[in-house]
mmCIF file of C-alpha atoms in Angstrom:
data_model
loop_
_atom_site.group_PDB
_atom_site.id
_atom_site.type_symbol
_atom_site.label_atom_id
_atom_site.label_comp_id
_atom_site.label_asym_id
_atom_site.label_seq_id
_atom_site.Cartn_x
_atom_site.Cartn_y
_atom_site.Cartn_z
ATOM 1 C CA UNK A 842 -54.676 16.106 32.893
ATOM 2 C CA UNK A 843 -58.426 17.676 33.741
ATOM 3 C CA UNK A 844 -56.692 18.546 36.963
ATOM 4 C CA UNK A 845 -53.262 20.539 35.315
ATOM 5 C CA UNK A 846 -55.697 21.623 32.906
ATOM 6 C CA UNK A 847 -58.556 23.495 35.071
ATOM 7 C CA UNK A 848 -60.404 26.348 33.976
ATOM 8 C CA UNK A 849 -57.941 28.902 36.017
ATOM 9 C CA UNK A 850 -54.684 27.428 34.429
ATOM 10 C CA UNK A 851 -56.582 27.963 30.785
ATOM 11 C CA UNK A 852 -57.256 31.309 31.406
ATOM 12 C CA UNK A 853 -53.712 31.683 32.818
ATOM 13 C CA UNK A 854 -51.976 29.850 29.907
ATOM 14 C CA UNK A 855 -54.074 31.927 27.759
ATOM 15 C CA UNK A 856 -53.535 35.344 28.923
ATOM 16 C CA UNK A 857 -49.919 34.711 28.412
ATOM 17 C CA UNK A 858 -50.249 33.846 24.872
ATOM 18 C CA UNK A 859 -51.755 37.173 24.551
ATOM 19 C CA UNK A 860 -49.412 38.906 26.364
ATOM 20 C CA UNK A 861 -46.640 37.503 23.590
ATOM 21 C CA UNK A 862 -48.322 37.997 21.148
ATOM 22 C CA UNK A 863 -49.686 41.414 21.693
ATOM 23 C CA UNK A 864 -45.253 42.678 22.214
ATOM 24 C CA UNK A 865 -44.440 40.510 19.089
ATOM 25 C CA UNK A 866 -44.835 39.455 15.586
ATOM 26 C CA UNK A 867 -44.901 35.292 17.051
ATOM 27 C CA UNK A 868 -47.806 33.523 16.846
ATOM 28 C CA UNK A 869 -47.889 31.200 19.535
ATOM 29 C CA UNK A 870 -49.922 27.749 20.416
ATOM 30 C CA UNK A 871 -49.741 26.052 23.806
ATOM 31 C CA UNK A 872 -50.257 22.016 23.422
ATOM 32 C CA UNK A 873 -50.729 20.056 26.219
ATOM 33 C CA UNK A 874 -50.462 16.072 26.221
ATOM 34 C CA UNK A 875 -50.669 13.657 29.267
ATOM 35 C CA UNK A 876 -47.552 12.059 27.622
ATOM 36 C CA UNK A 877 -45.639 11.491 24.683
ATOM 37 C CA UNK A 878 -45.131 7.869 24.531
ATOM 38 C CA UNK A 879 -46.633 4.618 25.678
ATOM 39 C CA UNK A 880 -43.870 3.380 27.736
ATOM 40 C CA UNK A 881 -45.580 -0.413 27.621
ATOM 41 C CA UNK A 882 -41.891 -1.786 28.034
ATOM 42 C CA UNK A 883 -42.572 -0.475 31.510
ATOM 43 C CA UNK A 884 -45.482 -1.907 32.031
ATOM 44 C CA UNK A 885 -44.321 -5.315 30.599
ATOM 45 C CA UNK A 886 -41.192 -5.120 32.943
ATOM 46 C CA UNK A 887 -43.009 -4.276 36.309
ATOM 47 C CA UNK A 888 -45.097 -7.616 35.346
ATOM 48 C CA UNK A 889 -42.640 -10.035 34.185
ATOM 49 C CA UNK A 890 -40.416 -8.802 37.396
ATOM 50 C CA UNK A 891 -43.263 -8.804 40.016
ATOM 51 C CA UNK A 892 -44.390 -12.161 38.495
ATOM 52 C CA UNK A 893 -41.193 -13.789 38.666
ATOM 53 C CA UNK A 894 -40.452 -12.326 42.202
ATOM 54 C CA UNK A 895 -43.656 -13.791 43.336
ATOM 55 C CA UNK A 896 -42.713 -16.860 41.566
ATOM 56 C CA UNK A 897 -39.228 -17.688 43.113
ATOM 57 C CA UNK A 898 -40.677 -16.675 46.464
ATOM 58 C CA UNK A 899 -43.177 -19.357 46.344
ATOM 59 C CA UNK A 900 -41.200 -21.717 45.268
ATOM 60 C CA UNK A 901 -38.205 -21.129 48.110
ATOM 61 C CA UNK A 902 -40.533 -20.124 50.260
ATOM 62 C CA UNK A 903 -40.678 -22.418 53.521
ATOM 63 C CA UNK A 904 -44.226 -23.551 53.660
ATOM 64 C CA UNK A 905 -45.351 -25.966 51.424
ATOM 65 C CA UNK A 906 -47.885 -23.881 48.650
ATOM 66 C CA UNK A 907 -50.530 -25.838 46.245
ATOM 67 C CA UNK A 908 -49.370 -26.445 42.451
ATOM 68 C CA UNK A 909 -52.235 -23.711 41.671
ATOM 69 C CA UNK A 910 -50.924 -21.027 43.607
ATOM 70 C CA UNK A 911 -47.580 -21.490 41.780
ATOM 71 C CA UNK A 912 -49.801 -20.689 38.308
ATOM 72 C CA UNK A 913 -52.196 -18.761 39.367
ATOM 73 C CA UNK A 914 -50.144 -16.329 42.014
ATOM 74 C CA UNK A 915 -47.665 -15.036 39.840
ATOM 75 C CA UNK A 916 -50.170 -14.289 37.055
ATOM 76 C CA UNK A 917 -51.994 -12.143 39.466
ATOM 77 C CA UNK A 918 -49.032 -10.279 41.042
ATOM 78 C CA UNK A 919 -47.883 -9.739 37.417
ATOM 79 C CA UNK A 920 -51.098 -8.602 36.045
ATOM 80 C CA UNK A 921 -51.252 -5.988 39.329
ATOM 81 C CA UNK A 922 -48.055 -4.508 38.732
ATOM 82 C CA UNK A 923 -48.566 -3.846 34.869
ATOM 83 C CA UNK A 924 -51.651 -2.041 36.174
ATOM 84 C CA UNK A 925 -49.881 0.030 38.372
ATOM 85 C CA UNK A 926 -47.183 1.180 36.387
ATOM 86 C CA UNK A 927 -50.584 2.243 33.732
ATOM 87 C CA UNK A 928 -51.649 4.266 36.612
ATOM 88 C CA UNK A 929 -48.884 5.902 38.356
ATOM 89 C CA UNK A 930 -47.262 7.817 35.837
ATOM 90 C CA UNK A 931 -44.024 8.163 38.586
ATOM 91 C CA UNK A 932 -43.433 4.713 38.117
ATOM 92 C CA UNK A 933 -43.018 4.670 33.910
ATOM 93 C CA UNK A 934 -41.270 8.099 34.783
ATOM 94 C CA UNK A 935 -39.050 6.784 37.331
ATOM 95 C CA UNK A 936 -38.479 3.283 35.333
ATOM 96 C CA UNK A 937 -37.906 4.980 31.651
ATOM 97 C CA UNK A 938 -34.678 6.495 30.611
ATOM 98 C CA UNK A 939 -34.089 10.091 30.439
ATOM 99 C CA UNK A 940 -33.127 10.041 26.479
ATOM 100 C CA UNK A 941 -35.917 8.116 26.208
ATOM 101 C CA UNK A 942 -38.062 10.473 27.655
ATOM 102 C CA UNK A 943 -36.812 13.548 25.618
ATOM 103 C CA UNK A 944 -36.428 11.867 22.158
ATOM 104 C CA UNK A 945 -40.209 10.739 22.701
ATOM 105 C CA UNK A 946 -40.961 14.591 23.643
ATOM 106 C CA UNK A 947 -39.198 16.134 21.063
ATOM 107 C CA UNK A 948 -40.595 13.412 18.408
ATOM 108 C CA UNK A 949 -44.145 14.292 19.776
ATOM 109 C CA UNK A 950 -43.537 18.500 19.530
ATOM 110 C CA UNK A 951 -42.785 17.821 16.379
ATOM 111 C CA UNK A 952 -45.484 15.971 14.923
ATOM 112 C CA UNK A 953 -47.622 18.087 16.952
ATOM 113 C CA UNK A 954 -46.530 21.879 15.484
ATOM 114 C CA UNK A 955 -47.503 20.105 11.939
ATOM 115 C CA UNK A 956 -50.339 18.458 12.882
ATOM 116 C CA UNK A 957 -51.441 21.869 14.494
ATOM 117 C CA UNK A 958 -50.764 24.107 11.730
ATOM 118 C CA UNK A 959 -48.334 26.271 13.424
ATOM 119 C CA UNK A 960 -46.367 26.405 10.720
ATOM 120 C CA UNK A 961 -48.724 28.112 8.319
ATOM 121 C CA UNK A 962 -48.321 31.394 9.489
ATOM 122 C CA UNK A 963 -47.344 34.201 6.759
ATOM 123 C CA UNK A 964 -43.990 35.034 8.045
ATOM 124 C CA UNK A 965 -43.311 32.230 9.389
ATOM 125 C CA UNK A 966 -43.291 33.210 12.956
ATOM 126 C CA UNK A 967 -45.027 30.451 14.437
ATOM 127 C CA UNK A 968 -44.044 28.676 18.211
ATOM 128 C CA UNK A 969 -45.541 25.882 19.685
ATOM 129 C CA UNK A 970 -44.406 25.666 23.456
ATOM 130 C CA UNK A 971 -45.520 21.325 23.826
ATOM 131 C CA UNK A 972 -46.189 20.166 27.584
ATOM 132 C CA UNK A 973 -45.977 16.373 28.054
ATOM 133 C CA UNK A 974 -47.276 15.756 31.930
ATOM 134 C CA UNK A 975 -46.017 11.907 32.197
ATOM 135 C CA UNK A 976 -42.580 13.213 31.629
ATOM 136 C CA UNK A 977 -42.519 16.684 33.136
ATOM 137 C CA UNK A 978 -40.769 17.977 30.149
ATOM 138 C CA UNK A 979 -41.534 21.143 27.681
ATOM 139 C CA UNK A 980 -40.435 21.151 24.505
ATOM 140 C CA UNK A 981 -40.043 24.461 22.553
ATOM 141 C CA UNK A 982 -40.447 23.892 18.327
ATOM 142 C CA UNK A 983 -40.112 27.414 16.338
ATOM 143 C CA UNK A 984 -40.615 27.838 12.677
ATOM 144 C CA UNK A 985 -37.642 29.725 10.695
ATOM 145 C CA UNK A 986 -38.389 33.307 10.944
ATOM 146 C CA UNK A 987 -38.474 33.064 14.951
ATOM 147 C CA UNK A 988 -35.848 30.568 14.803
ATOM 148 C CA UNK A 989 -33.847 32.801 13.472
ATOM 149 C CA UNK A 990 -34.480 36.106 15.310
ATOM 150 C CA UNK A 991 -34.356 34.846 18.551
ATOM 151 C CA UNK A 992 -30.723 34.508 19.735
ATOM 152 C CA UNK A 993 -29.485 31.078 19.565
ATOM 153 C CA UNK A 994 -29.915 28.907 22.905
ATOM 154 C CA UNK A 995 -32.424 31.419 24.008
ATOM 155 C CA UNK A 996 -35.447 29.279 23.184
ATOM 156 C CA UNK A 997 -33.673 25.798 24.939
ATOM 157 C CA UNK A 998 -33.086 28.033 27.573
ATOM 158 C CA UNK A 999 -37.055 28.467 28.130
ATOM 159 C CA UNK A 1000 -37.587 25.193 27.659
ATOM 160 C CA UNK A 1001 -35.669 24.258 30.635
ATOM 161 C CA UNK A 1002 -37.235 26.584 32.554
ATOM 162 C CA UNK A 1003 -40.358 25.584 31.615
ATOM 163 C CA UNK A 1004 -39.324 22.006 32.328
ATOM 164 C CA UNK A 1005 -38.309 22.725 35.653
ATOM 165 C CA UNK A 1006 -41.630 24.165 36.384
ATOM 166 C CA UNK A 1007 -43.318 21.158 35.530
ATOM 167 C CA UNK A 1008 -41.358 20.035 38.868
ATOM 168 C CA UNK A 1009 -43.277 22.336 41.220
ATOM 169 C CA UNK A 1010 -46.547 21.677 42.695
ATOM 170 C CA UNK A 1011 -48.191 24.708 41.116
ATOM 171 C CA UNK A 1012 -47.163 23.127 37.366
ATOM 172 C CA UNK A 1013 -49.615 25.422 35.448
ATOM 173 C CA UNK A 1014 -49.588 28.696 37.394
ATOM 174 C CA UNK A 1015 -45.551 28.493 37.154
ATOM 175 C CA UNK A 1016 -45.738 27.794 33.321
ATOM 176 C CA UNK A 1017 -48.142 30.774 32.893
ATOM 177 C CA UNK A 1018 -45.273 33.136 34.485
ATOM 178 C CA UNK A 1019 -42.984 32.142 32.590
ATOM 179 C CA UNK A 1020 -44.369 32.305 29.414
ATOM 180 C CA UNK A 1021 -45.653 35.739 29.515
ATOM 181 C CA UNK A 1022 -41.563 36.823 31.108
ATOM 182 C CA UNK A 1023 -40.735 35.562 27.585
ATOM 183 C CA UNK A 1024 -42.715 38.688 25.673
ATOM 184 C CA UNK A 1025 -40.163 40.973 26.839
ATOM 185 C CA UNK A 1026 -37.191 39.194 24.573
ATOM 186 C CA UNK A 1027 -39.726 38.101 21.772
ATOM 187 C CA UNK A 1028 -40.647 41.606 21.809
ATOM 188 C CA UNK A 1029 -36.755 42.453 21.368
ATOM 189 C CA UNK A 1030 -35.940 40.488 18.732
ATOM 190 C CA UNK A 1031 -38.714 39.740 16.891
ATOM 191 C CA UNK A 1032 -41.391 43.164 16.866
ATOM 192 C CA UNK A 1033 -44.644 43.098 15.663
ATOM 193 C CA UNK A 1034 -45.129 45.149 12.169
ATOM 194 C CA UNK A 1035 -48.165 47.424 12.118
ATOM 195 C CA UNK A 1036 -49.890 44.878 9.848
ATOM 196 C CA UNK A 1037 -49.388 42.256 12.140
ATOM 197 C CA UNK A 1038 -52.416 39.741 12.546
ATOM 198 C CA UNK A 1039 -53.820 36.777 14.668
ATOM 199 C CA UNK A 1040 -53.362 33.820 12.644
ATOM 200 C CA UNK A 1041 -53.623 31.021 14.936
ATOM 201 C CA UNK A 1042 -55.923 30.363 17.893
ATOM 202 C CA UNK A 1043 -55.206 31.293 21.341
ATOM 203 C CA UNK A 1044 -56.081 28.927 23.235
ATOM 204 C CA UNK A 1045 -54.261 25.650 24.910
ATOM 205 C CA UNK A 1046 -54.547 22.673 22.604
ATOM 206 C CA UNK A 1047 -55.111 19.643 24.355
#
């Protein structure tokens, strides 16, 4: 995450934040998280697979092998691959289902928009655009008022555009972009008033 997160993709998150807000009446927050789940049935699989593996090869395997390498090998080669799948986050990604994936993101935008406050805003136009890295998903949560002035699909439309910036190598610069092309419908649909205030921090919450 320190590497998504540098100090240029901060500044570029957060100029498009402004740039939103500044056209409209939302108030928006960017989170990011480095995922959304724990995925430790991946983990647990890639050992207990790799173990057994290593297991029924050394057992069928040709040469004759000591009674301690039968304990003691498949232990190791299970332990290895649990720590691996920890690591890599393309191997819990790759291994995890896709509904898994997106109930876990949408769970954790969820809690998070609470959590953060960003429904505590006095007209209720508060959006929290979530980023979960391990799963290269974006999840858009919107509180009533900007639920309801933006037209529908509009915002699950961003989302998957969002998402499928998380798929190019530039994740952050791509994200920023996009973001600050969405002023021009929040600006359309949901105007700021000439009272209108900065309730919530600009900033990306990590």
């Amino acid at each position: 995450m320190p590497q998504f997160l540098s100090a240029a993709a901060k500044s570029a998150l957060t100029k498009a934040i402004k740039t939103i807000e500044s056209e409209s009446a939302a108030e928006v927050v960017i989170a990011v998280r480095p995922r959304s789940g724990s995925y430790f049935h991946v983990d647990l699989a890639m050992a207990i697979g790799l173990g057994l593996a290593t297991l029924a090869f050394l057992l069928y395997c040709p040469w004759l092998i000591a009674w301690h390498y039968l304990l003691g090998l498949p232990i190791l080669a299970g332990t290895l691959a649990a720590l691996l799948s920890f690591r890599f986050a393309f191997i819990r990604r790759s291994l995890s289902k896709r509904s898994t994936m997106a109930a876990n993101v949408d769970l954790a935008a969820k809690s998070v928009f609470v959590g953060q406050g960003v429904h505590h805003t006095l007209d209720r136009t508060g959006l929290l655009i979530y980023v979960s890295l391990l799963e290269r998903s974006c999840s858009l949560v919107a509180d009533s008022a900007t639920e309801l002035a933006i037209p529908p699909h509009t915002l699950e439309q961003f989302a998957q555009e969002l998402t499928a910036a998380l798929q190019q190598p530039s994740q952050a610069s791509e994200l920023a972009t996009i973001i600050e092309a969405m002023a021009g419908t929040f600006s359309e649909h949901l105007p700021a008033g000439l009272d209108d205030i900065n309730e919530l921090p600009d900033g990306v919450v990590s």
